[in-house]
Structures are given as structure tokens and as C-alpha cells.
Tab-separated table of N, CA and C in Angstrom:
chain	number	residue	atom	x	y	z
U	207	UNK	N	0.836	-1.188	0.000
U	207	UNK	CA	0.000	0.000	0.000
U	207	UNK	C	0.878	1.248	0.000
U	208	UNK	N	0.433	2.228	-0.750
U	208	UNK	CA	1.176	3.487	-0.796
U	208	UNK	C	0.429	4.559	-0.012
U	209	UNK	N	1.161	5.557	0.423
U	209	UNK	CA	0.550	6.685	1.121
U	209	UNK	C	-0.182	7.535	0.099
U	210	UNK	N	-1.398	7.129	-0.189
U	210	UNK	CA	-2.172	7.784	-1.237
U	210	UNK	C	-3.650	7.750	-0.881
U	211	UNK	N	-4.339	8.850	-1.200
U	211	UNK	CA	-5.795	8.926	-1.060
U	211	UNK	C	-6.382	9.091	-2.462
U	212	UNK	N	-7.352	8.260	-2.784
U	212	UNK	CA	-8.024	8.338	-4.079
U	212	UNK	C	-9.511	8.500	-3.823
U	213	UNK	N	-10.076	9.546	-4.403
U	213	UNK	CA	-11.471	9.892	-4.155
U	213	UNK	C	-12.241	9.881	-5.471
U	214	UNK	N	-13.400	9.239	-5.467
U	214	UNK	CA	-14.333	9.359	-6.587
U	214	UNK	C	-15.292	10.480	-6.234
U	215	UNK	N	-15.301	11.541	-7.033
U	215	UNK	CA	-16.269	12.630	-6.869
U	215	UNK	C	-17.416	12.344	-7.842
U	216	UNK	N	-18.424	11.651	-7.341
U	216	UNK	CA	-19.575	11.253	-8.150
U	216	UNK	C	-20.667	12.316	-8.109
U	217	UNK	N	-20.784	12.968	-6.970
U	217	UNK	CA	-21.818	13.974	-6.775
U	217	UNK	C	-21.293	15.358	-7.148
U	218	UNK	N	-22.162	16.163	-7.696
U	218	UNK	CA	-21.820	17.549	-7.989
U	218	UNK	C	-22.361	18.506	-6.935
U	219	UNK	N	-22.895	17.952	-5.851
U	219	UNK	CA	-23.434	18.795	-4.781
U	219	UNK	C	-22.321	19.627	-4.157
U	220	UNK	N	-22.605	20.880	-3.919
U	220	UNK	CA	-21.628	21.832	-3.401
U	220	UNK	C	-20.916	21.311	-2.149
U	221	UNK	N	-21.679	20.839	-1.182
U	221	UNK	CA	-21.088	20.379	0.071
U	221	UNK	C	-20.228	19.135	-0.123
U	222	UNK	N	-20.576	18.298	-1.067
U	222	UNK	CA	-19.802	17.076	-1.302
U	222	UNK	C	-18.503	17.378	-2.050
U	223	UNK	N	-18.520	18.347	-2.943
U	223	UNK	CA	-17.285	18.752	-3.622
U	223	UNK	C	-16.353	19.409	-2.606
U	224	UNK	N	-16.922	20.215	-1.699
U	224	UNK	CA	-16.113	20.763	-0.600
U	224	UNK	C	-15.458	19.620	0.178
U	225	UNK	N	-16.238	18.611	0.532
U	225	UNK	CA	-15.710	17.482	1.308
U	225	UNK	C	-14.571	16.787	0.580
U	226	UNK	N	-14.759	16.524	-0.705
U	226	UNK	CA	-13.722	15.841	-1.489
U	226	UNK	C	-12.432	16.647	-1.504
U	227	UNK	N	-12.540	17.943	-1.741
U	227	UNK	CA	-11.340	18.780	-1.817
U	227	UNK	C	-10.688	18.999	-0.451
U	228	UNK	N	-11.480	19.108	0.592
U	228	UNK	CA	-10.907	19.275	1.935
U	228	UNK	C	-10.143	18.020	2.347
U	229	UNK	N	-10.725	16.847	2.126
U	229	UNK	CA	-10.042	15.597	2.471
U	229	UNK	C	-8.784	15.429	1.617
U	230	UNK	N	-8.895	15.697	0.327
U	230	UNK	CA	-7.741	15.546	-0.574
U	230	UNK	C	-6.613	16.509	-0.200
U	231	UNK	N	-6.966	17.756	0.125
U	231	UNK	CA	-5.948	18.715	0.565
U	231	UNK	C	-5.323	18.281	1.886
U	232	UNK	N	-6.132	17.739	2.765
U	232	UNK	CA	-5.607	17.228	4.031
U	232	UNK	C	-4.601	16.110	3.816
U	233	UNK	N	-4.912	15.198	2.901
U	233	UNK	CA	-3.985	14.101	2.586
U	233	UNK	C	-2.670	14.651	2.045
U	234	UNK	N	-2.759	15.604	1.132
U	234	UNK	CA	-1.549	16.207	0.566
U	234	UNK	C	-0.732	16.914	1.644
U	235	UNK	N	-1.416	17.627	2.526
U	235	UNK	CA	-0.730	18.348	3.602
U	235	UNK	C	-0.022	17.391	4.562
U	236	UNK	N	-0.505	16.157	4.643
U	236	UNK	CA	0.115	15.154	5.514
U	236	UNK	C	1.151	14.317	4.781
U	237	UNK	N	1.528	14.758	3.578
U	237	UNK	CA	2.585	14.084	2.840
U	237	UNK	C	2.148	12.933	1.961
U	238	UNK	N	0.849	12.740	1.815
U	238	UNK	CA	0.344	11.668	0.954
U	238	UNK	C	0.176	12.186	-0.469
U	239	UNK	N	0.054	11.277	-1.416
U	239	UNK	CA	-0.386	11.620	-2.765
U	239	UNK	C	-1.909	11.642	-2.742
U	240	UNK	N	-2.519	12.365	-3.667
U	240	UNK	CA	-3.988	12.398	-3.728
U	240	UNK	C	-4.441	12.527	-5.174
U	241	UNK	N	-5.502	11.793	-5.496
U	241	UNK	CA	-6.138	11.861	-6.811
U	241	UNK	C	-7.642	11.942	-6.611
U	242	UNK	N	-8.285	12.735	-7.449
U	242	UNK	CA	-9.756	12.788	-7.455
U	242	UNK	C	-10.217	12.428	-8.857
U	243	UNK	N	-11.079	11.417	-8.931
U	243	UNK	CA	-11.656	10.949	-10.184
U	243	UNK	C	-13.065	11.530	-10.280
U	244	UNK	N	-13.245	12.518	-11.140
U	244	UNK	CA	-14.540	13.183	-11.300
U	244	UNK	C	-15.383	12.437	-12.323
U	245	UNK	N	-16.556	11.989	-11.903
U	245	UNK	CA	-17.433	11.236	-12.787
U	245	UNK	C	-18.888	11.665	-12.571
U	246	UNK	N	-19.741	11.344	-13.503
U	246	UNK	CA	-21.156	11.709	-13.496
U	246	UNK	C	-21.365	13.145	-13.052
U	247	UNK	N	-22.185	13.406	-12.025
U	247	UNK	CA	-22.505	14.794	-11.680
U	247	UNK	C	-21.298	15.535	-11.113
U	248	UNK	N	-20.350	14.814	-10.564
U	248	UNK	CA	-19.112	15.433	-10.102
U	248	UNK	C	-18.337	16.063	-11.255
U	249	UNK	N	-18.404	15.432	-12.417
U	249	UNK	CA	-17.699	15.954	-13.591
U	249	UNK	C	-18.254	17.309	-14.018
U	250	UNK	N	-19.517	17.577	-13.733
U	250	UNK	CA	-20.128	18.863	-14.073
U	250	UNK	C	-19.367	20.017	-13.411
U	251	UNK	N	-18.757	19.746	-12.271
U	251	UNK	CA	-18.000	20.774	-11.546
U	251	UNK	C	-16.746	21.202	-12.292
U	252	UNK	N	-16.264	20.348	-13.173
U	252	UNK	CA	-15.061	20.685	-13.928
U	252	UNK	C	-15.354	21.494	-15.193
U	253	UNK	N	-16.646	21.774	-15.420
U	253	UNK	CA	-16.974	22.665	-16.532
U	253	UNK	C	-16.458	24.063	-16.215
U	254	UNK	N	-16.210	24.845	-17.228
U	254	UNK	CA	-15.728	26.215	-17.033
U	254	UNK	C	-16.676	26.959	-16.095
U	255	UNK	N	-16.124	27.551	-15.049
U	255	UNK	CA	-16.879	28.281	-14.018
U	255	UNK	C	-17.942	27.424	-13.338
U	256	UNK	N	-17.725	26.113	-13.268
U	256	UNK	CA	-18.745	25.230	-12.713
U	256	UNK	C	-18.440	24.674	-11.339
U	257	UNK	N	-17.292	25.029	-10.786
U	257	UNK	CA	-16.846	24.411	-9.540
U	257	UNK	C	-17.854	24.575	-8.399
U	258	UNK	N	-18.476	25.728	-8.289
U	258	UNK	CA	-19.411	25.957	-7.173
U	258	UNK	C	-20.857	26.100	-7.633
U	259	UNK	N	-21.181	25.540	-8.774
U	259	UNK	CA	-22.531	25.703	-9.330
U	259	UNK	C	-23.531	24.660	-8.864
U	260	UNK	N	-23.058	23.593	-8.226
U	260	UNK	CA	-23.969	22.533	-7.803
U	260	UNK	C	-24.862	22.952	-6.648
U	261	UNK	N	-25.973	22.243	-6.464
U	261	UNK	CA	-26.875	22.526	-5.334
U	261	UNK	C	-26.318	21.922	-4.057
U	262	UNK	N	-26.965	22.193	-2.934
U	262	UNK	CA	-26.647	21.495	-1.688
U	262	UNK	C	-27.284	20.115	-1.745
U	263	UNK	N	-26.673	19.154	-1.063
U	263	UNK	CA	-27.249	17.810	-1.059
U	263	UNK	C	-28.530	17.762	-0.221
U	264	UNK	N	-28.615	18.585	0.798
U	264	UNK	CA	-29.804	18.677	1.657
U	264	UNK	C	-30.127	20.157	1.857
U	265	UNK	N	-31.351	20.455	2.150
U	265	UNK	CA	-31.779	21.819	2.464
U	265	UNK	C	-31.474	22.836	1.357
U	266	UNK	N	-31.615	22.438	0.103
U	266	UNK	CA	-31.338	23.383	-0.979
U	266	UNK	C	-32.365	24.525	-0.987
U	267	UNK	N	-33.610	24.210	-0.676
U	267	UNK	CA	-34.680	25.202	-0.548
U	267	UNK	C	-34.716	26.172	-1.727
U	268	UNK	N	-34.748	25.620	-2.922
U	268	UNK	CA	-34.798	26.407	-4.163
U	268	UNK	C	-33.642	27.408	-4.277
U	269	UNK	N	-32.495	27.035	-3.731
U	269	UNK	CA	-31.312	27.894	-3.821
U	269	UNK	C	-31.058	28.725	-2.590
U	270	UNK	N	-32.069	28.926	-1.752
U	270	UNK	CA	-31.910	29.732	-0.545
U	270	UNK	C	-30.948	29.067	0.440
U	271	UNK	N	-31.053	27.750	0.571
U	271	UNK	CA	-30.167	27.019	1.482
U	271	UNK	C	-28.708	27.158	1.076
U	272	UNK	N	-28.462	27.091	-0.213
U	272	UNK	CA	-27.088	27.243	-0.712
U	272	UNK	C	-26.558	28.635	-0.378
U	273	UNK	N	-27.385	29.635	-0.569
U	273	UNK	CA	-26.985	31.004	-0.260
U	273	UNK	C	-26.666	31.139	1.229
U	274	UNK	N	-27.528	30.548	2.087
U	274	UNK	CA	-27.323	30.619	3.532
U	274	UNK	C	-26.021	29.927	3.938
U	275	UNK	N	-25.779	28.742	3.394
U	275	UNK	CA	-24.569	28.000	3.737
U	275	UNK	C	-23.331	28.752	3.256
U	276	UNK	N	-23.363	29.283	2.048
U	276	UNK	CA	-22.211	30.030	1.535
U	276	UNK	C	-21.957	31.273	2.393
U	277	UNK	N	-23.018	31.911	2.844
U	277	UNK	CA	-22.891	33.082	3.700
U	277	UNK	C	-22.238	32.702	5.035
U	278	UNK	N	-22.684	31.608	5.632
U	278	UNK	CA	-22.108	31.147	6.905
U	278	UNK	C	-20.662	30.723	6.730
U	279	UNK	N	-20.354	30.108	5.587
U	279	UNK	CA	-18.982	29.680	5.312
U	279	UNK	C	-18.065	30.899	5.188
U	280	UNK	N	-18.579	31.931	4.547
U	280	UNK	CA	-17.789	33.154	4.397
U	280	UNK	C	-17.496	33.765	5.764
U	281	UNK	N	-18.516	33.815	6.634
U	281	UNK	CA	-18.331	34.353	7.985
U	281	UNK	C	-17.329	33.520	8.782
U	282	UNK	N	-17.274	32.225	8.509
U	282	UNK	CA	-16.359	31.331	9.225
U	282	UNK	C	-14.986	31.261	8.540
U	283	UNK	N	-14.782	32.113	7.532
U	283	UNK	CA	-13.519	32.176	6.790
U	283	UNK	C	-13.155	30.874	6.084
U	284	UNK	N	-14.164	30.143	5.608
U	284	UNK	CA	-13.922	28.947	4.799
U	284	UNK	C	-13.601	29.423	3.386
U	285	UNK	N	-12.512	28.925	2.843
U	285	UNK	CA	-12.100	29.370	1.508
U	285	UNK	C	-13.049	28.835	0.438
U	286	UNK	N	-13.024	29.468	-0.711
U	286	UNK	CA	-13.890	29.075	-1.822
U	286	UNK	C	-13.421	27.756	-2.435
U	287	UNK	N	-14.298	27.123	-3.191
U	287	UNK	CA	-13.914	25.911	-3.909
U	287	UNK	C	-12.785	26.197	-4.896
U	288	UNK	N	-12.841	27.356	-5.495
U	288	UNK	CA	-11.786	27.758	-6.432
U	288	UNK	C	-10.425	27.755	-5.716
U	289	UNK	N	-10.371	28.323	-4.527
U	289	UNK	CA	-9.129	28.379	-3.757
U	289	UNK	C	-8.704	26.978	-3.300
U	290	UNK	N	-9.676	26.168	-2.877
U	290	UNK	CA	-9.358	24.789	-2.486
U	290	UNK	C	-8.758	24.018	-3.657
U	291	UNK	N	-9.328	24.211	-4.853
U	291	UNK	CA	-8.809	23.523	-6.034
U	291	UNK	C	-7.425	24.054	-6.394
U	292	UNK	N	-7.227	25.361	-6.301
U	292	UNK	CA	-5.903	25.942	-6.565
U	292	UNK	C	-4.866	25.354	-5.611
U	293	UNK	N	-5.212	25.297	-4.327
U	293	UNK	CA	-4.307	24.727	-3.328
U	293	UNK	C	-4.024	23.253	-3.626
U	294	UNK	N	-5.062	22.523	-3.964
U	294	UNK	CA	-4.946	21.102	-4.279
U	294	UNK	C	-3.957	20.886	-5.429
U	295	UNK	N	-4.104	21.654	-6.470
U	295	UNK	CA	-3.213	21.526	-7.628
U	295	UNK	C	-1.788	21.967	-7.264
U	296	UNK	N	-1.678	23.041	-6.512
U	296	UNK	CA	-0.369	23.560	-6.091
U	296	UNK	C	0.395	22.544	-5.241
U	297	UNK	N	-0.339	21.791	-4.419
U	297	UNK	CA	0.273	20.779	-3.563
U	297	UNK	C	0.564	19.473	-4.304
U	298	UNK	N	0.189	19.411	-5.583
U	298	UNK	CA	0.493	18.221	-6.387
U	298	UNK	C	-0.648	17.248	-6.553
U	299	UNK	N	-1.868	17.657	-6.221
U	299	UNK	CA	-3.032	16.793	-6.392
U	299	UNK	C	-3.340	16.533	-7.855
U	300	UNK	N	-3.845	15.351	-8.118
U	300	UNK	CA	-4.150	14.916	-9.485
U	300	UNK	C	-5.657	14.885	-9.697
U	301	UNK	N	-6.104	15.404	-10.850
U	301	UNK	CA	-7.518	15.393	-11.228
U	301	UNK	C	-7.675	14.557	-12.492
U	302	UNK	N	-8.590	13.593	-12.405
U	302	UNK	CA	-8.893	12.734	-13.551
U	302	UNK	C	-10.347	12.955	-13.933
U	303	UNK	N	-10.590	13.257	-15.201
U	303	UNK	CA	-11.951	13.439	-15.728
U	303	UNK	C	-12.385	12.149	-16.424
U	304	UNK	N	-13.565	11.676	-16.105
U	304	UNK	CA	-14.078	10.416	-16.645
U	304	UNK	C	-14.549	10.579	-18.096
U	305	UNK	N	-13.870	9.883	-18.986
U	305	UNK	CA	-14.211	9.940	-20.416
U	305	UNK	C	-15.575	9.320	-20.706
U	306	UNK	N	-15.921	8.244	-20.010
U	306	UNK	CA	-17.210	7.602	-20.246
U	306	UNK	C	-18.354	8.550	-19.900
U	307	UNK	N	-18.210	9.259	-18.782
U	307	UNK	CA	-19.226	10.238	-18.383
U	307	UNK	C	-19.327	11.344	-19.424
U	308	UNK	N	-18.195	11.785	-19.945
U	308	UNK	CA	-18.208	12.818	-20.975
U	308	UNK	C	-19.035	12.351	-22.165
U	309	UNK	N	-18.846	11.098	-22.552
U	309	UNK	CA	-19.591	10.551	-23.691
U	309	UNK	C	-21.079	10.407	-23.379
U	310	UNK	N	-21.391	9.841	-22.215
U	310	UNK	CA	-22.788	9.617	-21.831
U	310	UNK	C	-23.546	10.936	-21.700
U	311	UNK	N	-22.926	11.927	-21.076
U	311	UNK	CA	-23.595	13.198	-20.798
U	311	UNK	C	-23.377	14.240	-21.896
U	312	UNK	N	-22.679	13.851	-22.944
U	312	UNK	CA	-22.470	14.767	-24.063
U	312	UNK	C	-21.591	15.964	-23.714
U	313	UNK	N	-20.636	15.763	-22.811
U	313	UNK	CA	-19.739	16.846	-22.414
U	313	UNK	C	-18.506	16.817	-23.310
U	314	UNK	N	-18.234	17.923	-23.936
U	314	UNK	CA	-17.068	18.017	-24.811
U	314	UNK	C	-15.866	18.535	-24.016
U	315	UNK	N	-14.685	18.100	-24.431
U	315	UNK	CA	-13.455	18.484	-23.741
U	315	UNK	C	-13.319	19.998	-23.631
U	316	UNK	N	-13.732	20.714	-24.664
U	316	UNK	CA	-13.599	22.178	-24.645
U	316	UNK	C	-14.559	22.858	-23.665
U	317	UNK	N	-15.558	22.132	-23.171
U	317	UNK	CA	-16.465	22.675	-22.157
U	317	UNK	C	-15.841	22.639	-20.762
U	318	UNK	N	-14.809	21.824	-20.597
U	318	UNK	CA	-14.196	21.639	-19.281
U	318	UNK	C	-13.081	22.651	-19.044
U	319	UNK	N	-12.868	22.963	-17.780
U	319	UNK	CA	-11.815	23.885	-17.383
U	319	UNK	C	-10.513	23.089	-17.328
U	320	UNK	N	-9.794	23.086	-18.413
U	320	UNK	CA	-8.616	22.218	-18.579
U	320	UNK	C	-7.482	22.521	-17.605
U	321	UNK	N	-7.493	23.712	-17.001
U	321	UNK	CA	-6.423	24.032	-16.051
U	321	UNK	C	-6.424	23.095	-14.850
U	322	UNK	N	-7.579	22.491	-14.536
U	322	UNK	CA	-7.667	21.601	-13.385
U	322	UNK	C	-7.336	20.153	-13.732
U	323	UNK	N	-7.499	19.768	-14.981
U	323	UNK	CA	-7.466	18.351	-15.373
U	323	UNK	C	-6.058	17.894	-15.747
U	324	UNK	N	-5.623	16.803	-15.097
U	324	UNK	CA	-4.324	16.207	-15.402
U	324	UNK	C	-4.442	15.086	-16.420
U	325	UNK	N	-5.597	14.414	-16.389
U	325	UNK	CA	-5.731	13.210	-17.194
U	325	UNK	C	-7.204	12.937	-17.482
U	326	UNK	N	-7.454	12.316	-18.621
U	326	UNK	CA	-8.781	11.823	-18.970
U	326	UNK	C	-8.686	10.302	-18.921
U	327	UNK	N	-9.658	9.656	-18.301
U	327	UNK	CA	-9.577	8.211	-18.189
U	327	UNK	C	-10.926	7.595	-17.892
U	328	UNK	N	-10.919	6.281	-17.783
U	328	UNK	CA	-12.139	5.527	-17.507
U	328	UNK	C	-11.903	4.672	-16.265
U	329	UNK	N	-12.704	3.645	-16.097
U	329	UNK	CA	-12.644	2.834	-14.883
U	329	UNK	C	-11.251	2.231	-14.676
U	330	UNK	N	-10.596	1.830	-15.727
U	330	UNK	CA	-9.253	1.263	-15.608
U	330	UNK	C	-8.273	2.256	-15.020
U	331	UNK	N	-8.419	3.525	-15.378
U	331	UNK	CA	-7.562	4.573	-14.829
U	331	UNK	C	-7.794	4.696	-13.333
U	332	UNK	N	-9.067	4.691	-12.938
U	332	UNK	CA	-9.388	4.768	-11.510
U	332	UNK	C	-8.814	3.556	-10.766
U	333	UNK	N	-9.011	2.362	-11.304
U	333	UNK	CA	-8.526	1.137	-10.647
U	333	UNK	C	-7.015	1.198	-10.453
U	334	UNK	N	-6.288	1.637	-11.460
U	334	UNK	CA	-4.832	1.738	-11.347
U	334	UNK	C	-4.437	2.745	-10.261
U	335	UNK	N	-5.193	3.839	-10.136
U	335	UNK	CA	-4.925	4.831	-9.084
U	335	UNK	C	-5.218	4.256	-7.704
U	336	UNK	N	-6.320	3.518	-7.593
U	336	UNK	CA	-6.837	3.111	-6.282
U	336	UNK	C	-6.307	1.784	-5.767
U	337	UNK	N	-5.775	0.942	-6.629
U	337	UNK	CA	-5.478	-0.436	-6.214
U	337	UNK	C	-4.506	-0.551	-5.045
U	338	UNK	N	-3.577	0.360	-4.904
U	338	UNK	CA	-2.630	0.300	-3.802
U	338	UNK	C	-2.778	1.464	-2.818
U	339	UNK	N	-3.853	2.232	-2.952
U	339	UNK	CA	-4.048	3.404	-2.083
U	339	UNK	C	-4.463	2.975	-0.674
U	340	UNK	N	-3.991	3.718	0.308
U	340	UNK	CA	-4.381	3.455	1.692
U	340	UNK	C	-5.800	3.933	1.964
U	341	UNK	N	-6.210	4.992	1.269
U	341	UNK	CA	-7.543	5.577	1.476
U	341	UNK	C	-8.254	5.668	0.135
U	342	UNK	N	-9.470	5.118	0.079
U	342	UNK	CA	-10.326	5.308	-1.094
U	342	UNK	C	-11.696	5.745	-0.582
U	343	UNK	N	-12.234	6.782	-1.212
U	343	UNK	CA	-13.535	7.325	-0.802
U	343	UNK	C	-14.424	7.516	-2.017
U	344	UNK	N	-15.724	7.364	-1.804
U	344	UNK	CA	-16.737	7.613	-2.827
U	344	UNK	C	-17.625	8.729	-2.292
U	345	UNK	N	-17.542	9.889	-2.935
U	345	UNK	CA	-18.314	11.049	-2.451
U	345	UNK	C	-19.260	11.504	-3.554
């Protein structure tokens, strides 16, 4: 086993993307390698300007809940998803975009924010990343 955390970001919900990036940044800060495999609704976050566009997983309340949570996060000095992703990349985190999801959902490569993406891959890419990882998460 290697000191590595591999996360599947399946959900595009705002709070779940925060969770994936916070855990991944934590792993990197502790000297581990980290990879996030963005698939299905999680892949929507990699669209240009899409990182914080997802709804809340609970209490969305037609968008009001998201506004309330973002407001509370700002008061608590929680950094933005953009900053978390910048930090993640700066610390050496790897982002993999799921090619199968791109095909199924009709997402073209030019729609994605390529500055975040290190690799395009499918299930085999994820398996190779995760097979020897100490931590694997599905978010």
C-alpha cells in the first residue's frame, strides 16, 4: 500500500465537492499523494466556471439554502472551492476526468476547465490509481 488517497467525486453537490477537496488537501498536507476521479454529476464541476454551481445535497430550498450555507462559510472564513482547487493543484493533487461520463452526458473536452485536469480516463484509470491506495472514498 502506498501513502495515497483516491477519491471518486460522483456527486456535484456543493457540500460534497467541498468534502472531497478538503479531504484531498488534508492528505496532501500530511505528505500523501492524492487523486480525485470526477465522474457523473461530479464531472459537471469541472466545466468552465462550474466548480461551485452545484446545489446542496440537503436543504437546498430552491437555492436559498445554498446562499445561507455560503454566507455562513464566508463568515467562518472557509475558503472558496476555487481556492481549495488551486491549493490542491499547487500541492500536487491529481484530477482525472471520466471519459465515459463525458460521452454519456455529451460533455465536450472544450467545455471543461482544462487548467484543473491532469488526465482523462475511464474505470481502468481509476482502478490503477486506487489499487494500492491506503484511502479510497466515494463522495
